[in-house]
PDB file of C-alpha atoms in Angstrom:
ATOM      1  CA  UNK H   1      80.743 101.570 108.791  1.00  0.00           C
ATOM      2  CA  UNK H   2      83.753 100.307 106.923  1.00  0.00           C
ATOM      3  CA  UNK H   3      86.001 100.688 109.974  1.00  0.00           C
ATOM      4  CA  UNK H   4      83.393  99.061 112.180  1.00  0.00           C
ATOM      5  CA  UNK H   5      83.254  96.089 109.817  1.00  0.00           C
ATOM      6  CA  UNK H   6      87.080  95.780 110.001  1.00  0.00           C
ATOM      7  CA  UNK H   7      86.920  95.991 113.833  1.00  0.00           C
ATOM      8  CA  UNK H   8      84.391  93.201 114.044  1.00  0.00           C
ATOM      9  CA  UNK H   9      86.561  91.044 111.753  1.00  0.00           C
ATOM     10  CA  UNK H  10      89.409  91.383 114.284  1.00  0.00           C
ATOM     11  CA  UNK H  11      87.243  90.504 117.360  1.00  0.00           C
ATOM     12  CA  UNK H  12      85.196  87.509 116.251  1.00  0.00           C
ATOM     13  CA  UNK H  13      87.348  84.803 117.811  1.00  0.00           C
ATOM     14  CA  UNK H  14      85.700  81.347 117.843  1.00  0.00           C
ATOM     15  CA  UNK H  15      82.550  82.787 116.225  1.00  0.00           C
ATOM     16  CA  UNK H  16      84.474  83.826 113.219  1.00  0.00           C
ATOM     17  CA  UNK H  17      82.860  81.155 111.055  1.00  0.00           C
ATOM     18  CA  UNK H  18      79.440  82.651 111.775  1.00  0.00           C
ATOM     19  CA  UNK H  19      80.522  86.112 110.694  1.00  0.00           C
ATOM     20  CA  UNK H  20      82.242  84.672 107.635  1.00  0.00           C
ATOM     21  CA  UNK H  21      79.120  82.845 106.711  1.00  0.00           C
ATOM     22  CA  UNK H  22      77.087  86.052 107.094  1.00  0.00           C
ATOM     23  CA  UNK H  23      79.724  88.027 105.128  1.00  0.00           C
ATOM     24  CA  UNK H  24      79.498  85.499 102.248  1.00  0.00           C
ATOM     25  CA  UNK H  25      75.773  85.921 102.253  1.00  0.00           C
ATOM     26  CA  UNK H  26      76.198  89.689 102.053  1.00  0.00           C
ATOM     27  CA  UNK H  27      78.552  89.308  99.088  1.00  0.00           C
ATOM     28  CA  UNK H  28      76.162  87.010  97.291  1.00  0.00           C
ATOM     29  CA  UNK H  29      73.329  89.424  97.893  1.00  0.00           C
ATOM     30  CA  UNK H  30      75.325  92.338  96.559  1.00  0.00           C
ATOM     31  CA  UNK H  31      76.154  90.387  93.394  1.00  0.00           C
ATOM     32  CA  UNK H  32      72.670  89.099  92.728  1.00  0.00           C
ATOM     33  CA  UNK H  33      70.506  92.079  93.805  1.00  0.00           C
ATOM     34  CA  UNK H  34      72.718  95.061  93.175  1.00  0.00           C
ATOM     35  CA  UNK H  35      75.845  94.622  90.976  1.00  0.00           C
ATOM     36  CA  UNK H  36      74.478  92.430  88.194  1.00  0.00           C
ATOM     37  CA  UNK H  37      71.140  94.268  87.665  1.00  0.00           C
ATOM     38  CA  UNK H  38      72.936  97.559  87.660  1.00  0.00           C
ATOM     39  CA  UNK H  39      75.536  96.298  85.165  1.00  0.00           C
ATOM     40  CA  UNK H  40      72.930  94.903  82.908  1.00  0.00           C
ATOM     41  CA  UNK H  41      71.005  98.156  83.113  1.00  0.00           C
ATOM     42  CA  UNK H  42      74.049 100.265  82.117  1.00  0.00           C
ATOM     43  CA  UNK H  43      75.634  97.877  79.592  1.00  0.00           C
ATOM     44  CA  UNK H  44      72.798  95.933  77.890  1.00  0.00           C
ATOM     45  CA  UNK H  45      74.487  95.667  74.506  1.00  0.00           C
ATOM     46  CA  UNK H  46      75.011  92.084  73.376  1.00  0.00           C
ATOM     47  CA  UNK H  47      77.980  90.212  71.801  1.00  0.00           C
ATOM     48  CA  UNK H  48      76.950  87.096  69.985  1.00  0.00           C
ATOM     49  CA  UNK H  49      73.646  86.944  71.916  1.00  0.00           C
ATOM     50  CA  UNK H  50      75.081  87.590  75.393  1.00  0.00           C
ATOM     51  CA  UNK H  51      74.960  90.992  77.256  1.00  0.00           C
ATOM     52  CA  UNK H  52      78.419  92.544  77.572  1.00  0.00           C
ATOM     53  CA  UNK H  53      77.913  92.919  81.313  1.00  0.00           C
ATOM     54  CA  UNK H  54      77.536  89.128  81.705  1.00  0.00           C
ATOM     55  CA  UNK H  55      80.624  88.510  79.581  1.00  0.00           C
ATOM     56  CA  UNK H  56      82.514  90.804  81.914  1.00  0.00           C
ATOM     57  CA  UNK H  57      80.951  88.964  84.819  1.00  0.00           C
ATOM     58  CA  UNK H  58      82.451  85.661  83.532  1.00  0.00           C
ATOM     59  CA  UNK H  59      85.721  87.388  82.836  1.00  0.00           C
ATOM     60  CA  UNK H  60      85.947  88.652  86.405  1.00  0.00           C
ATOM     61  CA  UNK H  61      85.256  85.211  87.854  1.00  0.00           C
ATOM     62  CA  UNK H  62      87.813  83.527  85.556  1.00  0.00           C
ATOM     63  CA  UNK H  63      90.431  86.185  86.179  1.00  0.00           C
ATOM     64  CA  UNK H  64      90.648  85.588  89.934  1.00  0.00           C
ATOM     65  CA  UNK H  65      90.331  81.812  89.347  1.00  0.00           C
ATOM     66  CA  UNK H  66      93.313  81.865  86.935  1.00  0.00           C
ATOM     67  CA  UNK H  67      95.344  83.929  89.433  1.00  0.00           C
ATOM     68  CA  UNK H  68      94.665  81.478  92.238  1.00  0.00           C
ATOM     69  CA  UNK H  69      95.350  78.436  90.061  1.00  0.00           C
ATOM     70  CA  UNK H  70      98.595  79.938  88.808  1.00  0.00           C
ATOM     71  CA  UNK H  71      99.709  80.413  92.410  1.00  0.00           C
ATOM     72  CA  UNK H  72      98.684  76.886  93.242  1.00  0.00           C
ATOM     73  CA  UNK H  73     100.647  75.401  90.313  1.00  0.00           C
ATOM     74  CA  UNK H  74     103.704  77.383  91.312  1.00  0.00           C
ATOM     75  CA  UNK H  75     103.384  76.046  94.843  1.00  0.00           C
ATOM     76  CA  UNK H  76     102.991  72.514  93.522  1.00  0.00           C
ATOM     77  CA  UNK H  77     106.229  72.721  91.438  1.00  0.00           C
ATOM     78  CA  UNK H  78     108.046  74.302  94.402  1.00  0.00           C
ATOM     79  CA  UNK H  79     106.924  71.378  96.653  1.00  0.00           C
ATOM     80  CA  UNK H  80     107.971  68.740  94.038  1.00  0.00           C
ATOM     81  CA  UNK H  81     111.337  70.326  93.604  1.00  0.00           C
ATOM     82  CA  UNK H  82     112.004  70.537  97.326  1.00  0.00           C
ATOM     83  CA  UNK H  83     110.849  66.909  97.797  1.00  0.00           C
ATOM     84  CA  UNK H  84     113.110  65.717  94.954  1.00  0.00           C
ATOM     85  CA  UNK H  85     116.238  67.650  96.061  1.00  0.00           C
ATOM     86  CA  UNK H  86     115.950  67.519  99.863  1.00  0.00           C
ATOM     87  CA  UNK H  87     113.584  64.631 100.510  1.00  0.00           C
ATOM     88  CA  UNK H  88     111.030  66.904 102.258  1.00  0.00           C
ATOM     89  CA  UNK H  89     108.303  69.373 101.365  1.00  0.00           C
ATOM     90  CA  UNK H  90     109.016  73.049 101.887  1.00  0.00           C
ATOM     91  CA  UNK H  91     107.924  74.723 105.018  1.00  0.00           C
ATOM     92  CA  UNK H  92     105.954  77.957 104.626  1.00  0.00           C
ATOM     93  CA  UNK H  93     106.341  80.313 107.593  1.00  0.00           C
ATOM     94  CA  UNK H  94     103.500  82.831 107.089  1.00  0.00           C
ATOM     95  CA  UNK H  95     101.049  82.461 109.968  1.00  0.00           C
ATOM     96  CA  UNK H  96      97.363  83.008 109.303  1.00  0.00           C
ATOM     97  CA  UNK H  97      95.542  85.572 111.395  1.00  0.00           C
ATOM     98  CA  UNK H  98      93.537  82.831 113.019  1.00  0.00           C
ATOM     99  CA  UNK H  99      95.973  79.986 113.280  1.00  0.00           C
ATOM    100  CA  UNK H 100      95.892  78.702 109.688  1.00  0.00           C
ATOM    101  CA  UNK H 101      99.233  78.666 107.802  1.00  0.00           C
ATOM    102  CA  UNK H 102      98.607  79.913 104.201  1.00  0.00           C
ATOM    103  CA  UNK H 103     100.796  78.641 101.408  1.00  0.00           C
ATOM    104  CA  UNK H 104     103.743  80.883 100.317  1.00  0.00           C
ATOM    105  CA  UNK H 105     103.038  83.303  97.514  1.00  0.00           C
ATOM    106  CA  UNK H 106      99.368  83.864  98.318  1.00  0.00           C
ATOM    107  CA  UNK H 107      99.816  87.328  99.879  1.00  0.00           C
ATOM    108  CA  UNK H 108      99.553  88.860  96.393  1.00  0.00           C
ATOM    109  CA  UNK H 109      96.131  87.208  95.843  1.00  0.00           C
ATOM    110  CA  UNK H 110      94.949  88.743  99.127  1.00  0.00           C
ATOM    111  CA  UNK H 111      96.216  92.168  98.159  1.00  0.00           C
ATOM    112  CA  UNK H 112      94.614  91.940  94.721  1.00  0.00           C
ATOM    113  CA  UNK H 113      91.300  90.942  96.270  1.00  0.00           C
ATOM    114  CA  UNK H 114      91.444  93.712  98.893  1.00  0.00           C
ATOM    115  CA  UNK H 115      92.442  96.341  96.261  1.00  0.00           C
ATOM    116  CA  UNK H 116      89.523  95.152  94.154  1.00  0.00           C
ATOM    117  CA  UNK H 117      87.211  95.816  97.141  1.00  0.00           C
ATOM    118  CA  UNK H 118      88.811  99.288  97.563  1.00  0.00           C
ATOM    119  CA  UNK H 119      88.138  99.852  93.812  1.00  0.00           C
ATOM    120  CA  UNK H 120      84.524  98.800  94.376  1.00  0.00           C
ATOM    121  CA  UNK H 121      84.258 101.277  97.247  1.00  0.00           C
ATOM    122  CA  UNK H 122      85.554 104.051  94.941  1.00  0.00           C
ATOM    123  CA  UNK H 123      82.802 103.141  92.475  1.00  0.00           C
ATOM    124  CA  UNK H 124      80.296 103.308  95.402  1.00  0.00           C
ATOM    125  CA  UNK H 125      81.411 106.879  95.863  1.00  0.00           C
ATOM    126  CA  UNK H 126      80.974 107.465  92.164  1.00  0.00           C
ATOM    127  CA  UNK H 127      77.441 106.098  92.420  1.00  0.00           C
ATOM    128  CA  UNK H 128      76.669 108.449  95.354  1.00  0.00           C
ATOM    129  CA  UNK H 129      78.012 111.501  93.498  1.00  0.00           C
ATOM    130  CA  UNK H 130      76.191 110.628  90.292  1.00  0.00           C
ATOM    131  CA  UNK H 131      72.994 109.999  92.149  1.00  0.00           C
ATOM    132  CA  UNK H 132      73.154 113.397  93.870  1.00  0.00           C
ATOM    133  CA  UNK H 133      73.632 114.948  90.463  1.00  0.00           C
ATOM    134  CA  UNK H 134      70.297 113.360  89.519  1.00  0.00           C
ATOM    135  CA  UNK H 135      68.566 114.663  92.654  1.00  0.00           C
ATOM    136  CA  UNK H 136      68.783 114.914  96.393  1.00  0.00           C
ATOM    137  CA  UNK H 137      66.235 112.176  97.085  1.00  0.00           C
ATOM    138  CA  UNK H 138      67.983 109.692  94.743  1.00  0.00           C
ATOM    139  CA  UNK H 139      71.384 110.564  96.166  1.00  0.00           C
ATOM    140  CA  UNK H 140      70.183 110.033  99.738  1.00  0.00           C
ATOM    141  CA  UNK H 141      68.722 106.645  98.982  1.00  0.00           C
ATOM    142  CA  UNK H 142      71.855 105.484  97.218  1.00  0.00           C
ATOM    143  CA  UNK H 143      74.042 106.790 100.001  1.00  0.00           C
ATOM    144  CA  UNK H 144      72.015 104.820 102.596  1.00  0.00           C
ATOM    145  CA  UNK H 145      72.380 101.625 100.593  1.00  0.00           C
ATOM    146  CA  UNK H 146      76.157 102.184 100.224  1.00  0.00           C
ATOM    147  CA  UNK H 147      76.635 102.882 103.933  1.00  0.00           C
ATOM    148  CA  UNK H 148      74.621  99.784 104.816  1.00  0.00           C
ATOM    149  CA  UNK H 149      76.873  97.381 102.876  1.00  0.00           C
ATOM    150  CA  UNK H 150      80.101  99.305 103.690  1.00  0.00           C
ATOM    151  CA  UNK H 151      80.116  97.206 106.896  1.00  0.00           C
ATOM    152  CA  UNK H 152      80.571  94.095 104.795  1.00  0.00           C
ATOM    153  CA  UNK H 153      83.190  95.834 102.640  1.00  0.00           C
ATOM    154  CA  UNK H 154      85.244  96.669 105.728  1.00  0.00           C
ATOM    155  CA  UNK H 155      84.844  93.151 107.145  1.00  0.00           C
ATOM    156  CA  UNK H 156      85.802  91.514 103.858  1.00  0.00           C
ATOM    157  CA  UNK H 157      88.734  93.798 103.145  1.00  0.00           C
ATOM    158  CA  UNK H 158      90.376  92.987 106.482  1.00  0.00           C
ATOM    159  CA  UNK H 159      89.436  89.263 106.458  1.00  0.00           C
ATOM    160  CA  UNK H 160      90.606  88.647 102.884  1.00  0.00           C
ATOM    161  CA  UNK H 161      93.878  90.439 103.383  1.00  0.00           C
ATOM    162  CA  UNK H 162      94.640  88.378 106.486  1.00  0.00           C
ATOM    163  CA  UNK H 163      93.260  85.217 105.008  1.00  0.00           C
ATOM    164  CA  UNK H 164      96.141  85.104 102.552  1.00  0.00           C
ATOM    165  CA  UNK H 165      98.950  85.618 105.141  1.00  0.00           C
ATOM    166  CA  UNK H 166      99.350  89.415 105.002  1.00  0.00           C
ATOM    167  CA  UNK H 167     100.303  91.081 108.300  1.00  0.00           C
ATOM    168  CA  UNK H 168      97.912  93.006 110.507  1.00  0.00           C
ATOM    169  CA  UNK H 169      99.487  96.352 109.632  1.00  0.00           C
ATOM    170  CA  UNK H 170      98.994  95.834 105.919  1.00  0.00           C
ATOM    171  CA  UNK H 171      95.398  94.706 106.510  1.00  0.00           C
ATOM    172  CA  UNK H 172      94.642  97.864 108.567  1.00  0.00           C
ATOM    173  CA  UNK H 173      96.210 100.019 105.865  1.00  0.00           C
ATOM    174  CA  UNK H 174      93.917  98.540 103.216  1.00  0.00           C
ATOM    175  CA  UNK H 175      90.983  98.849 105.641  1.00  0.00           C
ATOM    176  CA  UNK H 176      91.729 102.580 106.002  1.00  0.00           C
ATOM    177  CA  UNK H 177      91.975 102.942 102.166  1.00  0.00           C
ATOM    178  CA  UNK H 178      88.642 101.163 101.836  1.00  0.00           C
ATOM    179  CA  UNK H 179      87.094 103.577 104.344  1.00  0.00           C
ATOM    180  CA  UNK H 180      88.345 106.624 102.465  1.00  0.00           C
ATOM    181  CA  UNK H 181      87.565 105.243  98.995  1.00  0.00           C
ATOM    182  CA  UNK H 182      83.837 106.135  98.862  1.00  0.00           C
ATOM    183  CA  UNK H 183      84.561 109.738  99.942  1.00  0.00           C
ATOM    184  CA  UNK H 184      87.286 109.936  97.227  1.00  0.00           C
ATOM    185  CA  UNK H 185      84.971 108.489  94.575  1.00  0.00           C
ATOM    186  CA  UNK H 186      82.153 110.954  95.440  1.00  0.00           C
ATOM    187  CA  UNK H 187      84.602 113.901  95.331  1.00  0.00           C
ATOM    188  CA  UNK H 188      85.946 112.879  91.877  1.00  0.00           C
ATOM    189  CA  UNK H 189      82.442 113.095  90.428  1.00  0.00           C
ATOM    190  CA  UNK H 190      82.640 116.817  91.076  1.00  0.00           C
ATOM    191  CA  UNK H 191      85.187 116.915  88.148  1.00  0.00           C
ATOM    192  CA  UNK H 192      83.691 114.388  85.741  1.00  0.00           C
ATOM    193  CA  UNK H 193      81.329 111.377  85.417  1.00  0.00           C
ATOM    194  CA  UNK H 194      81.967 107.852  84.087  1.00  0.00           C
ATOM    195  CA  UNK H 195      80.115 106.908  80.862  1.00  0.00           C
ATOM    196  CA  UNK H 196      77.290 104.542  81.754  1.00  0.00           C
ATOM    197  CA  UNK H 197      78.492 101.703  79.448  1.00  0.00           C
ATOM    198  CA  UNK H 198      82.011 101.599  80.955  1.00  0.00           C
ATOM    199  CA  UNK H 199      80.567 101.727  84.447  1.00  0.00           C
ATOM    200  CA  UNK H 200      78.274  98.754  83.620  1.00  0.00           C
ATOM    201  CA  UNK H 201      81.190  96.724  82.300  1.00  0.00           C
ATOM    202  CA  UNK H 202      83.191  97.413  85.430  1.00  0.00           C
ATOM    203  CA  UNK H 203      80.311  96.427  87.698  1.00  0.00           C
ATOM    204  CA  UNK H 204      79.889  93.186  85.797  1.00  0.00           C
ATOM    205  CA  UNK H 205      83.553  92.380  86.086  1.00  0.00           C
ATOM    206  CA  UNK H 206      83.599  93.055  89.781  1.00  0.00           C
ATOM    207  CA  UNK H 207      80.442  91.009  90.298  1.00  0.00           C
ATOM    208  CA  UNK H 208      82.299  87.917  88.944  1.00  0.00           C
ATOM    209  CA  UNK H 209      85.340  88.725  91.116  1.00  0.00           C
ATOM    210  CA  UNK H 210      83.138  88.982  94.181  1.00  0.00           C
ATOM    211  CA  UNK H 211      81.175  85.848  93.483  1.00  0.00           C
ATOM    212  CA  UNK H 212      84.437  83.837  93.213  1.00  0.00           C
ATOM    213  CA  UNK H 213      85.663  85.187  96.549  1.00  0.00           C
ATOM    214  CA  UNK H 214      82.351  84.373  98.236  1.00  0.00           C
ATOM    215  CA  UNK H 215      81.962  80.837  96.916  1.00  0.00           C
ATOM    216  CA  UNK H 216      85.555  79.626  96.546  1.00  0.00           C
ATOM    217  CA  UNK H 217      87.291  81.341  99.495  1.00  0.00           C
ATOM    218  CA  UNK H 218      84.972  82.774 102.112  1.00  0.00           C
ATOM    219  CA  UNK H 219      82.325  79.989 102.339  1.00  0.00           C
ATOM    220  CA  UNK H 220      84.843  77.066 102.411  1.00  0.00           C
ATOM    221  CA  UNK H 221      86.766  78.949 105.072  1.00  0.00           C
ATOM    222  CA  UNK H 222      83.614  79.465 107.096  1.00  0.00           C
ATOM    223  CA  UNK H 223      82.553  75.800 106.870  1.00  0.00           C
ATOM    224  CA  UNK H 224      85.982  74.075 107.329  1.00  0.00           C
ATOM    225  CA  UNK H 225      86.363  74.462 111.066  1.00  0.00           C
ATOM    226  CA  UNK H 226      82.604  74.352 111.901  1.00  0.00           C
ATOM    227  CA  UNK H 227      80.407  72.645 109.267  1.00  0.00           C
ATOM    228  CA  UNK H 228      77.226  73.652 111.066  1.00  0.00           C
ATOM    229  CA  UNK H 229      73.710  74.550 110.293  1.00  0.00           C
ATOM    230  CA  UNK H 230      74.207  77.853 112.055  1.00  0.00           C
ATOM    231  CA  UNK H 231      76.829  78.924 109.580  1.00  0.00           C
ATOM    232  CA  UNK H 232      74.480  78.149 106.669  1.00  0.00           C
ATOM    233  CA  UNK H 233      71.704  80.100 108.449  1.00  0.00           C
ATOM    234  CA  UNK H 234      74.084  83.072 108.802  1.00  0.00           C
ATOM    235  CA  UNK H 235      74.780  82.874 105.007  1.00  0.00           C
ATOM    236  CA  UNK H 236      71.050  82.874 104.310  1.00  0.00           C
ATOM    237  CA  UNK H 237      70.568  85.810 106.740  1.00  0.00           C
ATOM    238  CA  UNK H 238      73.274  87.768 104.935  1.00  0.00           C
ATOM    239  CA  UNK H 239      71.545  87.288 101.560  1.00  0.00           C
ATOM    240  CA  UNK H 240      68.219  88.195 103.073  1.00  0.00           C
ATOM    241  CA  UNK H 241      69.733  91.305 104.744  1.00  0.00           C
ATOM    242  CA  UNK H 242      71.098  92.624 101.469  1.00  0.00           C
ATOM    243  CA  UNK H 243      67.691  91.904  99.816  1.00  0.00           C
ATOM    244  CA  UNK H 244      65.988  94.065 102.482  1.00  0.00           C
ATOM    245  CA  UNK H 245      68.574  96.844 102.243  1.00  0.00           C
ATOM    246  CA  UNK H 246      68.452  97.039  98.466  1.00  0.00           C
ATOM    247  CA  UNK H 247      64.650  96.717  98.376  1.00  0.00           C
ATOM    248  CA  UNK H 248      64.260  99.651 100.871  1.00  0.00           C
ATOM    249  CA  UNK H 249      66.794 101.698  98.811  1.00  0.00           C
ATOM    250  CA  UNK H 250      65.191 101.020  95.456  1.00  0.00           C
TER     251      UNK H 250
END
């Protein structure tokens, strides 16, 4: 399913904005209906009246925001220097996968985001392995839920990597890593299991990371070339789809 998601990301063409809108909806649905509830369940302890999982959620959101702002400030200083010394703004030569030219220095952001998705897929595998330790029925339901949203994982891994100017080969390498990650995570649980509290904190952090990607990167990219009602409907459909998948798996 991860590889299928990556394949679809390469073949969307002019309808890319619709798939991006749907993918953003999937990401929002995963955060709201899966990651945050699970994080709160596994790390309910509070710090100054706020659950630790929600503090990590805010930390995840702010971490990727700070990384992106730091890159933007660097680009701004670079542009000012070039304009002052040469009378022109610097040209950036990295072509976007779909015709957009991303600013220089953003490849690292794309790699960080894609690696975070790979890390999430490893944790998906952990979840499958732990669930099967609890019982065959529980493990099967969790596995179905993971497989269902691995399509979005594959689509987002490829799209985010290319969105920030990384080449196709690098995007495909990360897509392959994302496809293998759940199997690796499940296999590791044969050796040991992650303490519930640490797992909850990680899930909260990743939820904030994913929310930022969906709202600050994917949705603006989806609406910039085609600000249409159809794109919005696709986003709503993505949220609704994840609601159904998680509801059936619960």
